[in-house]
Amino acid sequence: MTQIPGIAPTTPPSGTGCVECLDAAPSGWWFHLRRCAECGHIGCCDSSPAQHARAHAEQAGHRYIQSFEPGEDWFWDFETDDYYEGPQLAPPHHHPEDQPTPGPAGAVPDDWKHHLHR
Ligand SMILES: [Zn+2]
Ligand SMILES: [Zn+2]
């Protein structure tokens, strides 16, 4: 298998939710989740209040993410700011189906739509 710099296909995801949002409990919450293709860090998307996936990419220098949403398998390259055709990563490929979006349960404000980035 060809090695792609910045992608570690055998590294599992860090968990089922955004690492930094869960650290900030009970105030942290996300809209959609993204998985770092290099270290497995799960972070929240650019529409989420804290945009932790992008922050992780900048801080760690890890350029590729894959969606961690059920039914989505696209990659994004933060260096080209475009979609990317990545390889199959280690499972699981998305957060649990019964995990709410936005999440996590109990931390999302009623007016969450007003807190999204557009
Ligand atoms: Zn987050
Ligand atoms: Zn990473």
mmCIF file with all atom_site columns, C-alpha atoms and ligand atoms in Angstrom:
data_model
loop_
_atom_site.group_PDB
_atom_site.id
_atom_site.type_symbol
_atom_site.label_atom_id
_atom_site.label_alt_id
_atom_site.label_comp_id
_atom_site.label_asym_id
_atom_site.label_entity_id
_atom_site.label_seq_id
_atom_site.pdbx_PDB_ins_code
_atom_site.Cartn_x
_atom_site.Cartn_y
_atom_site.Cartn_z
_atom_site.occupancy
_atom_site.B_iso_or_equiv
_atom_site.pdbx_formal_charge
_atom_site.auth_seq_id
_atom_site.auth_comp_id
_atom_site.auth_asym_id
_atom_site.auth_atom_id
_atom_site.pdbx_PDB_model_num
ATOM   1   C  CA . MET A 1 1   ? 0.000   0.000  0.000  1.00 0.00 ? 1   MET A CA 1
ATOM   2   C  CA . THR A 1 2   ? 1.335   3.409  -0.946 1.00 0.00 ? 2   THR A CA 1
ATOM   3   C  CA . GLN A 1 3   ? 2.176   5.647  1.978  1.00 0.00 ? 3   GLN A CA 1
ATOM   4   C  CA . ILE A 1 4   ? 0.681   9.117  1.719  1.00 0.00 ? 4   ILE A CA 1
ATOM   5   C  CA . PRO A 1 5   ? 2.433   11.725 3.891  1.00 0.00 ? 5   PRO A CA 1
ATOM   6   C  CA . GLY A 1 6   ? -0.120  13.081 6.378  1.00 0.00 ? 6   GLY A CA 1
ATOM   7   C  CA . ILE A 1 7   ? -2.383  10.031 6.301  1.00 0.00 ? 7   ILE A CA 1
ATOM   8   C  CA . ALA A 1 8   ? -2.088  7.093  8.707  1.00 0.00 ? 8   ALA A CA 1
ATOM   9   C  CA . PRO A 1 9   ? -4.778  4.618  7.586  1.00 0.00 ? 9   PRO A CA 1
ATOM   10  C  CA . THR A 1 10  ? -4.371  2.244  10.547 1.00 0.00 ? 10  THR A CA 1
ATOM   11  C  CA . THR A 1 11  ? -4.790  4.899  13.272 1.00 0.00 ? 11  THR A CA 1
ATOM   12  C  CA . PRO A 1 12  ? -8.239  4.620  14.898 1.00 0.00 ? 12  PRO A CA 1
ATOM   13  C  CA . PRO A 1 13  ? -10.324 7.701  15.754 1.00 0.00 ? 13  PRO A CA 1
ATOM   14  C  CA . SER A 1 14  ? -9.706  9.251  19.177 1.00 0.00 ? 14  SER A CA 1
ATOM   15  C  CA . GLY A 1 15  ? -13.273 8.656  20.341 1.00 0.00 ? 15  GLY A CA 1
ATOM   16  C  CA . THR A 1 16  ? -16.893 9.419  19.474 1.00 0.00 ? 16  THR A CA 1
ATOM   17  C  CA . GLY A 1 17  ? -16.878 13.194 20.047 1.00 0.00 ? 17  GLY A CA 1
ATOM   18  C  CA . CYS A 1 18  ? -14.760 16.323 19.683 1.00 0.00 ? 18  CYS A CA 1
ATOM   19  C  CA . VAL A 1 19  ? -11.791 16.041 22.047 1.00 0.00 ? 19  VAL A CA 1
ATOM   20  C  CA . GLU A 1 20  ? -11.701 19.718 23.028 1.00 0.00 ? 20  GLU A CA 1
ATOM   21  C  CA . CYS A 1 21  ? -15.489 20.124 23.296 1.00 0.00 ? 21  CYS A CA 1
ATOM   22  C  CA . LEU A 1 22  ? -15.685 17.144 25.640 1.00 0.00 ? 22  LEU A CA 1
ATOM   23  C  CA . ASP A 1 23  ? -12.812 18.630 27.672 1.00 0.00 ? 23  ASP A CA 1
ATOM   24  C  CA . ALA A 1 24  ? -14.866 21.830 27.964 1.00 0.00 ? 24  ALA A CA 1
ATOM   25  C  CA . ALA A 1 25  ? -17.942 19.973 29.291 1.00 0.00 ? 25  ALA A CA 1
ATOM   26  C  CA . PRO A 1 26  ? -20.610 20.966 30.113 1.00 0.00 ? 26  PRO A CA 1
ATOM   27  C  CA . SER A 1 27  ? -20.310 24.006 27.830 1.00 0.00 ? 27  SER A CA 1
ATOM   28  C  CA . GLY A 1 28  ? -18.707 22.467 24.730 1.00 0.00 ? 28  GLY A CA 1
ATOM   29  C  CA . TRP A 1 29  ? -20.852 21.179 21.870 1.00 0.00 ? 29  TRP A CA 1
ATOM   30  C  CA . TRP A 1 30  ? -20.495 20.500 18.145 1.00 0.00 ? 30  TRP A CA 1
ATOM   31  C  CA . PHE A 1 31  ? -22.560 20.383 14.974 1.00 0.00 ? 31  PHE A CA 1
ATOM   32  C  CA . HIS A 1 32  ? -20.673 17.902 12.778 1.00 0.00 ? 32  HIS A CA 1
ATOM   33  C  CA . LEU A 1 33  ? -17.531 15.892 13.519 1.00 0.00 ? 33  LEU A CA 1
ATOM   34  C  CA . ARG A 1 34  ? -14.291 15.553 11.551 1.00 0.00 ? 34  ARG A CA 1
ATOM   35  C  CA . ARG A 1 35  ? -11.489 13.031 11.936 1.00 0.00 ? 35  ARG A CA 1
ATOM   36  C  CA . CYS A 1 36  ? -7.812  13.865 11.505 1.00 0.00 ? 36  CYS A CA 1
ATOM   37  C  CA . ALA A 1 37  ? -6.430  11.420 8.938  1.00 0.00 ? 37  ALA A CA 1
ATOM   38  C  CA . GLU A 1 38  ? -2.984  11.477 10.523 1.00 0.00 ? 38  GLU A CA 1
ATOM   39  C  CA . CYS A 1 39  ? -3.493  11.069 14.304 1.00 0.00 ? 39  CYS A CA 1
ATOM   40  C  CA . GLY A 1 40  ? -7.197  10.215 14.604 1.00 0.00 ? 40  GLY A CA 1
ATOM   41  C  CA . HIS A 1 41  ? -8.110  13.382 16.525 1.00 0.00 ? 41  HIS A CA 1
ATOM   42  C  CA . ILE A 1 42  ? -11.865 13.954 16.439 1.00 0.00 ? 42  ILE A CA 1
ATOM   43  C  CA . GLY A 1 43  ? -12.747 17.631 16.209 1.00 0.00 ? 43  GLY A CA 1
ATOM   44  C  CA . CYS A 1 44  ? -15.767 19.748 15.371 1.00 0.00 ? 44  CYS A CA 1
ATOM   45  C  CA . CYS A 1 45  ? -16.507 21.218 11.931 1.00 0.00 ? 45  CYS A CA 1
ATOM   46  C  CA . ASP A 1 46  ? -16.199 24.783 10.666 1.00 0.00 ? 46  ASP A CA 1
ATOM   47  C  CA . SER A 1 47  ? -19.918 25.400 11.309 1.00 0.00 ? 47  SER A CA 1
ATOM   48  C  CA . SER A 1 48  ? -19.498 24.453 14.968 1.00 0.00 ? 48  SER A CA 1
ATOM   49  C  CA . PRO A 1 49  ? -18.946 27.252 17.509 1.00 0.00 ? 49  PRO A CA 1
ATOM   50  C  CA . ALA A 1 50  ? -15.318 26.353 18.305 1.00 0.00 ? 50  ALA A CA 1
ATOM   51  C  CA . GLN A 1 51  ? -14.064 24.862 14.966 1.00 0.00 ? 51  GLN A CA 1
ATOM   52  C  CA . HIS A 1 52  ? -11.688 22.472 16.719 1.00 0.00 ? 52  HIS A CA 1
ATOM   53  C  CA . ALA A 1 53  ? -10.911 20.313 13.647 1.00 0.00 ? 53  ALA A CA 1
ATOM   54  C  CA . ARG A 1 54  ? -9.428  23.308 11.819 1.00 0.00 ? 54  ARG A CA 1
ATOM   55  C  CA . ALA A 1 55  ? -7.613  24.471 14.974 1.00 0.00 ? 55  ALA A CA 1
ATOM   56  C  CA . HIS A 1 56  ? -6.083  21.012 15.367 1.00 0.00 ? 56  HIS A CA 1
ATOM   57  C  CA . ALA A 1 57  ? -4.934  20.959 11.728 1.00 0.00 ? 57  ALA A CA 1
ATOM   58  C  CA . GLU A 1 58  ? -3.224  24.319 12.173 1.00 0.00 ? 58  GLU A CA 1
ATOM   59  C  CA . GLN A 1 59  ? -1.625  23.521 15.521 1.00 0.00 ? 59  GLN A CA 1
ATOM   60  C  CA . ALA A 1 60  ? -0.502  19.980 14.706 1.00 0.00 ? 60  ALA A CA 1
ATOM   61  C  CA . GLY A 1 61  ? 0.276   20.555 11.042 1.00 0.00 ? 61  GLY A CA 1
ATOM   62  C  CA . HIS A 1 62  ? -2.047  17.699 10.042 1.00 0.00 ? 62  HIS A CA 1
ATOM   63  C  CA . ARG A 1 63  ? -3.558  18.735 6.719  1.00 0.00 ? 63  ARG A CA 1
ATOM   64  C  CA . TYR A 1 64  ? -6.156  16.042 5.976  1.00 0.00 ? 64  TYR A CA 1
ATOM   65  C  CA . ILE A 1 65  ? -9.482  15.372 7.674  1.00 0.00 ? 65  ILE A CA 1
ATOM   66  C  CA . GLN A 1 66  ? -12.282 12.984 6.844  1.00 0.00 ? 66  GLN A CA 1
ATOM   67  C  CA . SER A 1 67  ? -15.921 13.494 7.766  1.00 0.00 ? 67  SER A CA 1
ATOM   68  C  CA . PHE A 1 68  ? -16.911 11.498 10.865 1.00 0.00 ? 68  PHE A CA 1
ATOM   69  C  CA . GLU A 1 69  ? -20.632 11.719 10.045 1.00 0.00 ? 69  GLU A CA 1
ATOM   70  C  CA . PRO A 1 70  ? -22.700 8.622  9.149  1.00 0.00 ? 70  PRO A CA 1
ATOM   71  C  CA . GLY A 1 71  ? -22.984 8.237  5.366  1.00 0.00 ? 71  GLY A CA 1
ATOM   72  C  CA . GLU A 1 72  ? -20.148 10.670 4.550  1.00 0.00 ? 72  GLU A CA 1
ATOM   73  C  CA . ASP A 1 73  ? -16.672 9.575  3.439  1.00 0.00 ? 73  ASP A CA 1
ATOM   74  C  CA . TRP A 1 74  ? -15.161 12.698 1.888  1.00 0.00 ? 74  TRP A CA 1
ATOM   75  C  CA . PHE A 1 75  ? -11.750 14.064 2.832  1.00 0.00 ? 75  PHE A CA 1
ATOM   76  C  CA . TRP A 1 76  ? -10.732 17.708 3.059  1.00 0.00 ? 76  TRP A CA 1
ATOM   77  C  CA . ASP A 1 77  ? -7.228  19.088 2.556  1.00 0.00 ? 77  ASP A CA 1
ATOM   78  C  CA . PHE A 1 78  ? -6.630  22.229 4.642  1.00 0.00 ? 78  PHE A CA 1
ATOM   79  C  CA . GLU A 1 79  ? -3.566  23.138 2.583  1.00 0.00 ? 79  GLU A CA 1
ATOM   80  C  CA . THR A 1 80  ? -5.354  23.281 -0.755 1.00 0.00 ? 80  THR A CA 1
ATOM   81  C  CA . ASP A 1 81  ? -8.744  24.104 0.875  1.00 0.00 ? 81  ASP A CA 1
ATOM   82  C  CA . ASP A 1 82  ? -10.366 21.526 -1.349 1.00 0.00 ? 82  ASP A CA 1
ATOM   83  C  CA . TYR A 1 83  ? -11.773 18.014 -1.276 1.00 0.00 ? 83  TYR A CA 1
ATOM   84  C  CA . TYR A 1 84  ? -9.290  15.163 -1.384 1.00 0.00 ? 84  TYR A CA 1
ATOM   85  C  CA . GLU A 1 85  ? -9.476  11.564 -2.591 1.00 0.00 ? 85  GLU A CA 1
ATOM   86  C  CA . GLY A 1 86  ? -8.185  9.649  0.454  1.00 0.00 ? 86  GLY A CA 1
ATOM   87  C  CA . PRO A 1 87  ? -7.718  5.952  1.243  1.00 0.00 ? 87  PRO A CA 1
ATOM   88  C  CA . GLN A 1 88  ? -9.863  3.782  3.506  1.00 0.00 ? 88  GLN A CA 1
ATOM   89  C  CA . LEU A 1 89  ? -9.112  4.559  7.163  1.00 0.00 ? 89  LEU A CA 1
ATOM   90  C  CA . ALA A 1 90  ? -9.411  2.210  10.143 1.00 0.00 ? 90  ALA A CA 1
ATOM   91  C  CA . PRO A 1 91  ? -12.960 1.795  11.505 1.00 0.00 ? 91  PRO A CA 1
ATOM   92  C  CA . PRO A 1 92  ? -15.168 3.167  12.934 1.00 0.00 ? 92  PRO A CA 1
ATOM   93  C  CA . HIS A 1 93  ? -15.847 5.594  10.054 1.00 0.00 ? 93  HIS A CA 1
ATOM   94  C  CA . HIS A 1 94  ? -18.435 7.715  11.823 1.00 0.00 ? 94  HIS A CA 1
ATOM   95  C  CA . HIS A 1 95  ? -19.769 8.492  15.278 1.00 0.00 ? 95  HIS A CA 1
ATOM   96  C  CA . PRO A 1 96  ? -22.414 6.115  16.712 1.00 0.00 ? 96  PRO A CA 1
ATOM   97  C  CA . GLU A 1 97  ? -25.714 6.338  14.790 1.00 0.00 ? 97  GLU A CA 1
ATOM   98  C  CA . ASP A 1 98  ? -27.645 6.964  18.005 1.00 0.00 ? 98  ASP A CA 1
ATOM   99  C  CA . GLN A 1 99  ? -25.443 9.900  19.003 1.00 0.00 ? 99  GLN A CA 1
ATOM   100 C  CA . PRO A 1 100 ? -27.402 13.141 18.464 1.00 0.00 ? 100 PRO A CA 1
ATOM   101 C  CA . THR A 1 101 ? -26.442 15.878 15.972 1.00 0.00 ? 101 THR A CA 1
ATOM   102 C  CA . PRO A 1 102 ? -25.647 18.430 17.234 1.00 0.00 ? 102 PRO A CA 1
ATOM   103 C  CA . GLY A 1 103 ? -24.019 16.820 20.280 1.00 0.00 ? 103 GLY A CA 1
ATOM   104 C  CA . PRO A 1 104 ? -23.179 15.785 22.855 1.00 0.00 ? 104 PRO A CA 1
ATOM   105 C  CA . ALA A 1 105 ? -26.537 15.101 24.522 1.00 0.00 ? 105 ALA A CA 1
ATOM   106 C  CA . GLY A 1 106 ? -27.301 17.622 27.247 1.00 0.00 ? 106 GLY A CA 1
ATOM   107 C  CA . ALA A 1 107 ? -24.735 20.269 26.200 1.00 0.00 ? 107 ALA A CA 1
ATOM   108 C  CA . VAL A 1 108 ? -26.505 21.809 23.187 1.00 0.00 ? 108 VAL A CA 1
ATOM   109 C  CA . PRO A 1 109 ? -28.371 25.091 23.816 1.00 0.00 ? 109 PRO A CA 1
ATOM   110 C  CA . ASP A 1 110 ? -31.968 25.436 22.559 1.00 0.00 ? 110 ASP A CA 1
ATOM   111 C  CA . ASP A 1 111 ? -30.945 28.236 20.207 1.00 0.00 ? 111 ASP A CA 1
ATOM   112 C  CA . TRP A 1 112 ? -27.972 26.284 18.792 1.00 0.00 ? 112 TRP A CA 1
ATOM   113 C  CA . LYS A 1 113 ? -28.768 27.267 15.204 1.00 0.00 ? 113 LYS A CA 1
ATOM   114 C  CA . HIS A 1 114 ? -27.937 30.854 16.058 1.00 0.00 ? 114 HIS A CA 1
ATOM   115 C  CA . HIS A 1 115 ? -24.446 29.849 17.183 1.00 0.00 ? 115 HIS A CA 1
ATOM   116 C  CA . LEU A 1 116 ? -23.346 28.178 13.944 1.00 0.00 ? 116 LEU A CA 1
ATOM   117 C  CA . HIS A 1 117 ? -20.744 29.722 11.654 1.00 0.00 ? 117 HIS A CA 1
ATOM   118 C  CA . ARG A 1 118 ? -21.893 30.251 8.091  1.00 0.00 ? 118 ARG A CA 1
HETATM 119 ZN ZN . ZN  B 2 .   ? -15.020 21.055 19.327 1.00 0.00 ? 1   ZN  B ZN 1
HETATM 120 ZN ZN . ZN  B 2 .   ? -4.026  15.137 13.858 1.00 0.00 ? 2   ZN  B ZN 1
#
